[in-house]
Short mmCIF file of C-alpha atoms in Angstrom, two decimals:
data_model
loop_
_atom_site.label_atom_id
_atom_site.label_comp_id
_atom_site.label_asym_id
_atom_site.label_seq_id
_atom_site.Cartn_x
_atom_site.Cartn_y
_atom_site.Cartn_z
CA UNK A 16 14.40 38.58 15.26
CA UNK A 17 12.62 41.03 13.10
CA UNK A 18 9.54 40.43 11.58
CA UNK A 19 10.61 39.89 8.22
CA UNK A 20 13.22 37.74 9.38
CA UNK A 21 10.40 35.71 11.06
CA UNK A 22 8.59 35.77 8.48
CA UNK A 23 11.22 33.65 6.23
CA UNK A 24 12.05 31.57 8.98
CA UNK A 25 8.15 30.66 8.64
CA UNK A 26 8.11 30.49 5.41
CA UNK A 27 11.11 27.86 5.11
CA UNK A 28 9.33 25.97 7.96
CA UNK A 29 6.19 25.42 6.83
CA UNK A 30 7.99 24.65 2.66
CA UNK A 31 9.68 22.51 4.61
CA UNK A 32 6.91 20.52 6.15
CA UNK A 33 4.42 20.39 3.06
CA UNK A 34 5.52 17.56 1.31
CA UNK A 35 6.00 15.70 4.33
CA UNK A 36 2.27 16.32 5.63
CA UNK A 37 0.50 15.75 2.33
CA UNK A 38 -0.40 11.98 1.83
CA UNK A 39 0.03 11.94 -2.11
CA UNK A 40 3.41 13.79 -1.88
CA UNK A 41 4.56 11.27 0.99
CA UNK A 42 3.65 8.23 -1.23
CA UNK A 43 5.58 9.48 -4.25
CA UNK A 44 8.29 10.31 -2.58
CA UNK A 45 8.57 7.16 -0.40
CA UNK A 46 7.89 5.10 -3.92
CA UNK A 47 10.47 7.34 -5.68
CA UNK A 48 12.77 6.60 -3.19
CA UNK A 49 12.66 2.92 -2.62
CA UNK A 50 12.62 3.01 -5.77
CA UNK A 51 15.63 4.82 -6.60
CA UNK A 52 17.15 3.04 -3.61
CA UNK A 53 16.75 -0.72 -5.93
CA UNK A 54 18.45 1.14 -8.95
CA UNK A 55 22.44 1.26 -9.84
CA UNK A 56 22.62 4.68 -11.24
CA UNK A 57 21.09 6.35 -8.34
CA UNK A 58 23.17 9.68 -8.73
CA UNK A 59 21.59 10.36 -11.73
CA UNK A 60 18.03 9.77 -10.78
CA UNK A 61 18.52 11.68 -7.81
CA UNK A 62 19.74 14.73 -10.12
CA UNK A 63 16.89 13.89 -12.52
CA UNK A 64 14.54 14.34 -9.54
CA UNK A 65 16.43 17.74 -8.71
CA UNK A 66 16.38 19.26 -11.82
CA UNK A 67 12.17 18.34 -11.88
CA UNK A 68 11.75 19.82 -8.66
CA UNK A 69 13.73 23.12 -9.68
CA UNK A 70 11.46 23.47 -12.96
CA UNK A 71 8.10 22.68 -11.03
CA UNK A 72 9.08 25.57 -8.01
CA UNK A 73 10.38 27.73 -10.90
CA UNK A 74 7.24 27.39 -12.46
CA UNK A 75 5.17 28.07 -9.11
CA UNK A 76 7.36 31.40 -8.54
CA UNK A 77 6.52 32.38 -12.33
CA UNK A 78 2.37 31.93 -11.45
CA UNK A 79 1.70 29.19 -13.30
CA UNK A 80 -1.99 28.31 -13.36
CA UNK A 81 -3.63 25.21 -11.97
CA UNK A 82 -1.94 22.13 -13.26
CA UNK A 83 -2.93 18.63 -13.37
CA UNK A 84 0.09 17.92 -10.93
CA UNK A 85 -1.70 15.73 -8.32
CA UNK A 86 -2.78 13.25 -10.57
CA UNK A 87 0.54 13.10 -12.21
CA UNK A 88 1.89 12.97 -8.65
CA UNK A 89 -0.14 10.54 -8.00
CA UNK A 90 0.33 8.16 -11.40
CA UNK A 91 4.21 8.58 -10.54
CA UNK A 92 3.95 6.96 -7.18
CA UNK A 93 1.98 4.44 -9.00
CA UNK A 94 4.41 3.44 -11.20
CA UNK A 95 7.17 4.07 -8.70
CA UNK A 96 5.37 1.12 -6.60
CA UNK A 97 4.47 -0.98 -9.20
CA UNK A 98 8.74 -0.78 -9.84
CA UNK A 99 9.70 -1.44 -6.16
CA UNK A 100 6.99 -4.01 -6.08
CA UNK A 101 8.55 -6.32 -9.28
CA UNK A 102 12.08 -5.75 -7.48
CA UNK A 103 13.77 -6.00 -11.00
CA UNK A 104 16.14 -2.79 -11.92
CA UNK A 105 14.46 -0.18 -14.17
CA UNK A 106 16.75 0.79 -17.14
CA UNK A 107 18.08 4.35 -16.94
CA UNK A 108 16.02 5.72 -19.77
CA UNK A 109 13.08 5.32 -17.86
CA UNK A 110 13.94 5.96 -14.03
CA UNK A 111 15.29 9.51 -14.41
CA UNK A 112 12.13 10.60 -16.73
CA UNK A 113 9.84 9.03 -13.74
CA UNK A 114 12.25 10.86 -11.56
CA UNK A 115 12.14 13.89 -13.59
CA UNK A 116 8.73 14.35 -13.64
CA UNK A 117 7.57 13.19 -10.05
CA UNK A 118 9.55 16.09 -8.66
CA UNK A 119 8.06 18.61 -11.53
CA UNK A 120 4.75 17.70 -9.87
CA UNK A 121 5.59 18.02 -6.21
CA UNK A 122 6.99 21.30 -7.09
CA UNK A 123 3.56 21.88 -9.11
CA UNK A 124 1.57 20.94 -6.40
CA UNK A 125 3.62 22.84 -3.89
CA UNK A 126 1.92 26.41 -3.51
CA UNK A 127 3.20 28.36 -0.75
CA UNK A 128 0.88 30.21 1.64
CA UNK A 129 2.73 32.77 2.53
CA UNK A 130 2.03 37.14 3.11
CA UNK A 131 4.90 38.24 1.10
CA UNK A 132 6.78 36.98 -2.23
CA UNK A 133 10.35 36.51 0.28
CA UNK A 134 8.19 34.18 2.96
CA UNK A 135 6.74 32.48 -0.51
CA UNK A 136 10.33 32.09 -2.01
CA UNK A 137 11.92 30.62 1.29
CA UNK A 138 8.51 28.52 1.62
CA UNK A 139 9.84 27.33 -2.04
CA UNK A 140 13.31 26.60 -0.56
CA UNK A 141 12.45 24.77 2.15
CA UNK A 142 10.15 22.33 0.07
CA UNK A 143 12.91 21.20 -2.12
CA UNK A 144 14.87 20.78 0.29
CA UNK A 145 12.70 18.65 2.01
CA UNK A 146 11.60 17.12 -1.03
CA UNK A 147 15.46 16.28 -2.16
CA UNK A 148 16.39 14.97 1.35
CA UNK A 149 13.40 12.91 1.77
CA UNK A 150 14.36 11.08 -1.35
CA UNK A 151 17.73 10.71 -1.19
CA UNK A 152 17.76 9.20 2.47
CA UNK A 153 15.29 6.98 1.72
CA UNK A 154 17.02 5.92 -1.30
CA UNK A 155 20.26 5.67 1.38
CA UNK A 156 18.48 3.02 3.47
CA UNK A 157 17.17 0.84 0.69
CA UNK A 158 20.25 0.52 -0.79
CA UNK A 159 21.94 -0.27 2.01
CA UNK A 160 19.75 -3.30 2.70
CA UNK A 161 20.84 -6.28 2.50
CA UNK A 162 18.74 -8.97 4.74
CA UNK A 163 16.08 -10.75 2.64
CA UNK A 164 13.17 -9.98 4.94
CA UNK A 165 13.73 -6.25 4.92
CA UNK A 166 13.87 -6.06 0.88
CA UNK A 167 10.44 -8.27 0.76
CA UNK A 168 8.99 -5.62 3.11
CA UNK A 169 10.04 -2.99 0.87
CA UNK A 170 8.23 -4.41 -2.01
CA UNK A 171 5.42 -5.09 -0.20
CA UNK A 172 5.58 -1.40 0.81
CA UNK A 173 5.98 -0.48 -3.21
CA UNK A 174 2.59 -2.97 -3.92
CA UNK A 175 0.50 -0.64 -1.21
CA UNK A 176 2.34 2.51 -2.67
CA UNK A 177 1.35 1.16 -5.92
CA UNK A 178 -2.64 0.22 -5.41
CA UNK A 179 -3.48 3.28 -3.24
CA UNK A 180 -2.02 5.31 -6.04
CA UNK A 181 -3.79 3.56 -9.07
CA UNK A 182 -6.98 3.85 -7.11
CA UNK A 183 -6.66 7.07 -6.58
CA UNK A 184 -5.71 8.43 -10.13
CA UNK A 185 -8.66 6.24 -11.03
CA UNK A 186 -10.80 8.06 -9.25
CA UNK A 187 -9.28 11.97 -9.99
CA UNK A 188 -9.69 10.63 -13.68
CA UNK A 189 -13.47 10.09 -13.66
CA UNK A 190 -14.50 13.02 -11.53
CA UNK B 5 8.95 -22.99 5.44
CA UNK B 6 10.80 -20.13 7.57
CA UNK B 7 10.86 -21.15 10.98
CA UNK B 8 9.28 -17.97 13.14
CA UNK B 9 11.45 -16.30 15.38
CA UNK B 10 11.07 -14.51 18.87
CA UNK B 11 10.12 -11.38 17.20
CA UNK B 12 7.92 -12.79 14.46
CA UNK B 13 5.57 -14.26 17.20
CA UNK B 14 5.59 -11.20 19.09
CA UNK B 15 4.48 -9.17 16.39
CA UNK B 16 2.09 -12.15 15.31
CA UNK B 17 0.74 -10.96 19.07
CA UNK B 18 0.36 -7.40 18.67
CA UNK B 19 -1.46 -7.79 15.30
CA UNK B 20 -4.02 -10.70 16.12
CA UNK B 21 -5.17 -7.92 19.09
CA UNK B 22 -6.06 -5.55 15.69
CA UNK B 23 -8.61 -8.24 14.86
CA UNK B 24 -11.17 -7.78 17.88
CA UNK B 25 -13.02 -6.22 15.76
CA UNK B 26 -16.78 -5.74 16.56
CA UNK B 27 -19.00 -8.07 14.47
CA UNK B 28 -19.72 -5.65 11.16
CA UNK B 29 -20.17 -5.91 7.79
CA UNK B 30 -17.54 -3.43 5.95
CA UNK B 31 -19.38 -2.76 3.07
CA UNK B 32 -21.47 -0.76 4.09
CA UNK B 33 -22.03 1.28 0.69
CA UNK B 34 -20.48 4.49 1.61
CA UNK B 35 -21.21 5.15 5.42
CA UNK B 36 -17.65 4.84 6.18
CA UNK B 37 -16.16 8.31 5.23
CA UNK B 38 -13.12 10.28 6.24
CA UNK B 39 -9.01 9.98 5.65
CA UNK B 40 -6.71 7.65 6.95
CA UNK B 41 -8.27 6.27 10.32
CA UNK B 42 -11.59 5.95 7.99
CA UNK B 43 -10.19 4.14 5.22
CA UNK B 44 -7.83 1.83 7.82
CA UNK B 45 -10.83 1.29 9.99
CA UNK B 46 -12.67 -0.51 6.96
CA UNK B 47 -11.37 -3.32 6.55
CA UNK B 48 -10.63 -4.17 10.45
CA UNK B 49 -14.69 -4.03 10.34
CA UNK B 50 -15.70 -6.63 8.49
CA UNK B 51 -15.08 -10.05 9.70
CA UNK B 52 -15.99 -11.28 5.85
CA UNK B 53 -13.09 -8.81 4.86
CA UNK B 54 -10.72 -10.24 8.10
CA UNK B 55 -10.75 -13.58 7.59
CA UNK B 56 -10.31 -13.57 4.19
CA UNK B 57 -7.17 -11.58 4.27
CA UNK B 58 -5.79 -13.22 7.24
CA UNK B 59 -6.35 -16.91 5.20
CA UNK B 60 -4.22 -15.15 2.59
CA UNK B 61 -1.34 -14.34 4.54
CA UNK B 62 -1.92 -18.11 6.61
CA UNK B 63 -1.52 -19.78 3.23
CA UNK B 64 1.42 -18.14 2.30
CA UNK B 65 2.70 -18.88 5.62
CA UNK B 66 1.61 -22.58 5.20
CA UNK B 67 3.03 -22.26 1.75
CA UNK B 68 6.23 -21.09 2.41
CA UNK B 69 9.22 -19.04 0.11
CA UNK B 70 8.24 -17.95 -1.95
CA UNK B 71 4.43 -17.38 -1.73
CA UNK B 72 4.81 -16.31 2.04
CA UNK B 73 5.78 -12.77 0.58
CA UNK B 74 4.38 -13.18 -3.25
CA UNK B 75 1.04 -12.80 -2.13
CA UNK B 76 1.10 -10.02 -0.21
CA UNK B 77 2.62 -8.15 -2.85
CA UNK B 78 0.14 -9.20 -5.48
CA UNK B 79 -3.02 -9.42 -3.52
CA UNK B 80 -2.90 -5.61 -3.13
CA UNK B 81 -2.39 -4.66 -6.82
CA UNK B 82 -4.82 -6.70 -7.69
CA UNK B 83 -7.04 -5.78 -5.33
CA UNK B 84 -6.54 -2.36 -7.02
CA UNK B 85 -7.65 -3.54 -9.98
CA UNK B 86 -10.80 -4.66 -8.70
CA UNK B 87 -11.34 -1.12 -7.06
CA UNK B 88 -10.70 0.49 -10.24
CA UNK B 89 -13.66 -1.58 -11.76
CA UNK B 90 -15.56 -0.46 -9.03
CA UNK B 91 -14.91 3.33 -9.14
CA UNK B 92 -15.61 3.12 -12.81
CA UNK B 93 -18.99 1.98 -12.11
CA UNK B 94 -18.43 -2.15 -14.08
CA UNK B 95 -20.28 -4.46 -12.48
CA UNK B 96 -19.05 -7.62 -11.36
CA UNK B 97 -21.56 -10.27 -10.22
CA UNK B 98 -22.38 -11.48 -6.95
CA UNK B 99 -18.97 -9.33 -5.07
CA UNK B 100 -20.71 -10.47 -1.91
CA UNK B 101 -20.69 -13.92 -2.51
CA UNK B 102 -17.52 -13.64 -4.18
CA UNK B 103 -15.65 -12.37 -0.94
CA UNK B 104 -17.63 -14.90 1.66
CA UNK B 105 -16.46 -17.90 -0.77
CA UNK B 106 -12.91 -16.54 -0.51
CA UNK B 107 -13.05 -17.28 3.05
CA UNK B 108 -14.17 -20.48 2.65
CA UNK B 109 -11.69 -21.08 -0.21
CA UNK B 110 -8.94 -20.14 1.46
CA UNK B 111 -9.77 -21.48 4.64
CA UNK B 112 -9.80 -24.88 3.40
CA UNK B 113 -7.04 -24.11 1.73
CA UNK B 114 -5.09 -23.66 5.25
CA UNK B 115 -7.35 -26.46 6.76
CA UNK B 116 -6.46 -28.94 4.26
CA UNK B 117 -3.11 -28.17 4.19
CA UNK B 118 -3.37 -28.14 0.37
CA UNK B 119 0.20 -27.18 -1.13
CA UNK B 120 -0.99 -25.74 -4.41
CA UNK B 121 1.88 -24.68 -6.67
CA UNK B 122 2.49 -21.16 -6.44
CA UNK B 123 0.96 -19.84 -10.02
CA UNK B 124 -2.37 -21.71 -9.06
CA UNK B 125 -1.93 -19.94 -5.64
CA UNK B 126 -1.40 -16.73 -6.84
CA UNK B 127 -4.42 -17.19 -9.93
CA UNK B 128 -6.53 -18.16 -7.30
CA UNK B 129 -5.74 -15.42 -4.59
CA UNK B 130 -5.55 -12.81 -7.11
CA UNK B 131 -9.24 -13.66 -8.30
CA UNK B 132 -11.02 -13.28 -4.82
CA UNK B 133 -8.66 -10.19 -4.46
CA UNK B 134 -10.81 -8.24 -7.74
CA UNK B 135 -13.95 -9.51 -5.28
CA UNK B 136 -12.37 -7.26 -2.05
CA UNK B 137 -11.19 -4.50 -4.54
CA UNK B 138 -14.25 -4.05 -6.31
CA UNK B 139 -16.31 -3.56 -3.10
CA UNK B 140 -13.63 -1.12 -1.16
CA UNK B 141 -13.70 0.90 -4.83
CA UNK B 142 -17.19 1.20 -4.95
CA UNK B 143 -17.36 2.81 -1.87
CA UNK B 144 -14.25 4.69 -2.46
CA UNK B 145 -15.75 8.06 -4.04
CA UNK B 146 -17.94 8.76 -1.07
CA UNK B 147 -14.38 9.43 1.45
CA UNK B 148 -13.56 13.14 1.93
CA UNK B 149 -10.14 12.57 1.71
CA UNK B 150 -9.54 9.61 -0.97
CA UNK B 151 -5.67 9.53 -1.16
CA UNK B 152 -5.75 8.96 2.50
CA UNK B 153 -8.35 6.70 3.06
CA UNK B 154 -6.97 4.65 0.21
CA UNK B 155 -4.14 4.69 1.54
CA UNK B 156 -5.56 3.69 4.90
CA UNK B 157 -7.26 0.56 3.90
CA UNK B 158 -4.38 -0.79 1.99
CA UNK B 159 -2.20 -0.39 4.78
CA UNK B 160 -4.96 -2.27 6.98
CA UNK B 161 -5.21 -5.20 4.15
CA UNK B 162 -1.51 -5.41 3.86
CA UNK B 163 -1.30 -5.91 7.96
CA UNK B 164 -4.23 -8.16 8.51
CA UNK B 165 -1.77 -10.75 5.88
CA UNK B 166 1.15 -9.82 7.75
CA UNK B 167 -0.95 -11.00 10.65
CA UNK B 168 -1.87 -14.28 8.77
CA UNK B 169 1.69 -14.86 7.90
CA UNK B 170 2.75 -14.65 11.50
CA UNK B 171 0.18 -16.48 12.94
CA UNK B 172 0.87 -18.70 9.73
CA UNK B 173 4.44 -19.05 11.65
CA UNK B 174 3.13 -21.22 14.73
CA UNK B 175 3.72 -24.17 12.44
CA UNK B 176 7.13 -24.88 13.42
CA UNK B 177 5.64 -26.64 16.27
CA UNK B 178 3.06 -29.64 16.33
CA UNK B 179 0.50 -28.20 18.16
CA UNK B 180 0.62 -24.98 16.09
CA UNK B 181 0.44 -27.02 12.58
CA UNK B 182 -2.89 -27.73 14.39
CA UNK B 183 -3.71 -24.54 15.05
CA UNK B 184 -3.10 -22.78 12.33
CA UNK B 185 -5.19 -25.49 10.20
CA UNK B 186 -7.76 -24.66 12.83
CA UNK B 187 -8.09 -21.69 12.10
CA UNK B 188 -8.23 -22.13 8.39
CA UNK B 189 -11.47 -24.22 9.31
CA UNK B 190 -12.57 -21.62 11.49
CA UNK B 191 -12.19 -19.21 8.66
CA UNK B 192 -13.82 -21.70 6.33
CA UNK B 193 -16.66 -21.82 8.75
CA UNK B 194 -16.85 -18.31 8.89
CA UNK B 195 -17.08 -18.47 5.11
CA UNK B 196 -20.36 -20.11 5.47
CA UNK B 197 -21.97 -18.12 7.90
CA UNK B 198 -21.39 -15.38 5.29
CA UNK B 199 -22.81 -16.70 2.94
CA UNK B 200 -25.76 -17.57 4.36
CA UNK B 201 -26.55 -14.38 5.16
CA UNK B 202 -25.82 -13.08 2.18
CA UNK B 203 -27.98 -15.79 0.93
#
């Protein structure tokens, strides 16, 4: 393997990783998932989410400046978890927006650390996909629930999602 | 009420070992620092904290459907609203004594075996739960890493109820009805104690 060739493999790797080792992107996806996972119209969440995550890593590749992504990040899992938490459907016109925007800021707050602008771009890849698959399965197993017990625990999970999130944007607000 | 199963006692087991916790106070205005294990590791120190949730998650249990799951969901958004107050700096009187009452509240609660309707249950969990939230808020700026530890003692609050709820189980069987009410007047007890030294 040459050492360009490594150097993408790295890249991917560690884009892959990144939302799965960074405790505010882990909530909001979890919360956008179970979330997603409660609603009828899941395809079209799930696309909303996509096209979010495509402008946000676009937007990283272009050099945006600092954003205010994690708190948005943050509020998103908030209201993701207050959703799963009430267990009642959210209407369309406000799930894919939620969707839409959570995966803008995970792209946002996505920066890759790589040497070169081809390790950077495949870091980019591998976060949405990550990102996208992380969602969507979890989405998978919520939906396919059925057993009372396991959809109480998911709204319990959505009422933690939801409180560590509003105390956290809370917080990021008043610094 | 849900009768327990096999598995529901077992983990009723492995969670009740969480609570040998070493005799603390958790609010200890700020010492407590760090991600995750810091922010999990609050709660678990603080029998004042302990009981209180643990009486929560006991009278749901003693409650039954649909409070047994009800609370637990709303005692931690509440809660966050409490912690919100306290991040922004609002006072709220006597948070102390607010959280050693809860514990006797709720303790005689469970001891009484008092089968409060479940908006009266919920008003009066979700009040003591601004008391907790307040206090874990306050002390919230000083962690390094707030999203974690956050997310840490949530997690803890959320299990030390699951605990209650499973120990809240037992009371498919006569000597566990007196168990569990035992340990309501433990808690109750504990409540007390609390308060005294507060006092």
């Amino acid at each position: 393997m040459t050492l360009s060739t490594s150097a993408l493999v790295g890249g991917f790797l560690a884009g892959l990783i990144h939302p799965l080792s960074l405790t505010a992107h882990v909530m909001a996806l979890l919360g956008l998932g179970l979330m997603v996972g409660q609603q009828s119209r899941r395809g079209v969440i799930l696309a909303a989410f996509a096209l979010g995550l495509m402008v946000g890593l676009a937007a990283l590749a272009a050099a945006v400046g600092e954003t205010r992504a994690p708190v948005v990040l943050l509020a998103g899992a908030a209201i993701a978890g207050l959703a799963v938490a009430i267990g009642c459907p959210v209407p369309g016109i406000l799930a894919a927006p939620l969707a839409l925007v959570v995966g803008a800021a995970v792209g946002l707050d996505s920066p890759p650390r790589a040497a070169s602008i081809p390790a950077a771009n495949a870091a980019l890849a591998g976060t949405a996909l990550a990102a996208f698959a992380a969602v969507a399965l979890i989405a998978a197993i919520t939906a396919r629930l059925r057993r009372e017990w396991p959809r109480i625990g998911i709204r319990v999970l959505g009422s933690w999602i939801a409180a560590s999130a509003i105390l956290v944007v809370t917080l990021y607000l008043t610094r | 009420m849900n009768t327990p199963t096999r598995p529901t006692i077992a983990i009723a087991a492995m969670l009740l070992t969480l609570l040998a916790a070493s005799p603390a106070f958790a609010h200890t205005g700020g010492s407590i620092v760090g991600g995750l294990a810091g922010g999990f590791a609050h709660p678990l120190f603080g029998p004042d904290h302990v009981v209180a949730m643990v009486a929560v998650g006991l009278w749901g249990a003693f409650l039954g459907t649909p409070a047994i799951w009800l609370l637990p969901v709303v005692f931690p958004i509440v809660m966050a609203f409490g912690g919100v107050l306290g991040i922004l700096g609002i006072t709220i009187p006597w948070v102390e004594t607010g959280i050693a009452v809860s514990a006797i509240v709720l303790g005689l609660m469970v001891a009484l075996g008092v089968r409060a309707p479940l908006a009266v249950a919920a008003v009066l969990v979700g009040a003591f739960a601004i008391f907790h939230g307040h206090a874990h808020g306050a002390e919230l700026p000083a962690a390094a890493d707030a999203v974690a530890y956050s997310v840490g003692f949530v997690v803890a609050t959320g299990l030390l109820h699951v605990a209650g709820i499973a120990f809240g189980s037992l009371t498919r069987w006569p000597v566990g009805q007196i168990a569990v009410r035992a340990a309501g007047g433990a808690i109750a007890i504990a409540g007390v104690v609390f308060l005294g030294v507060i006092g």
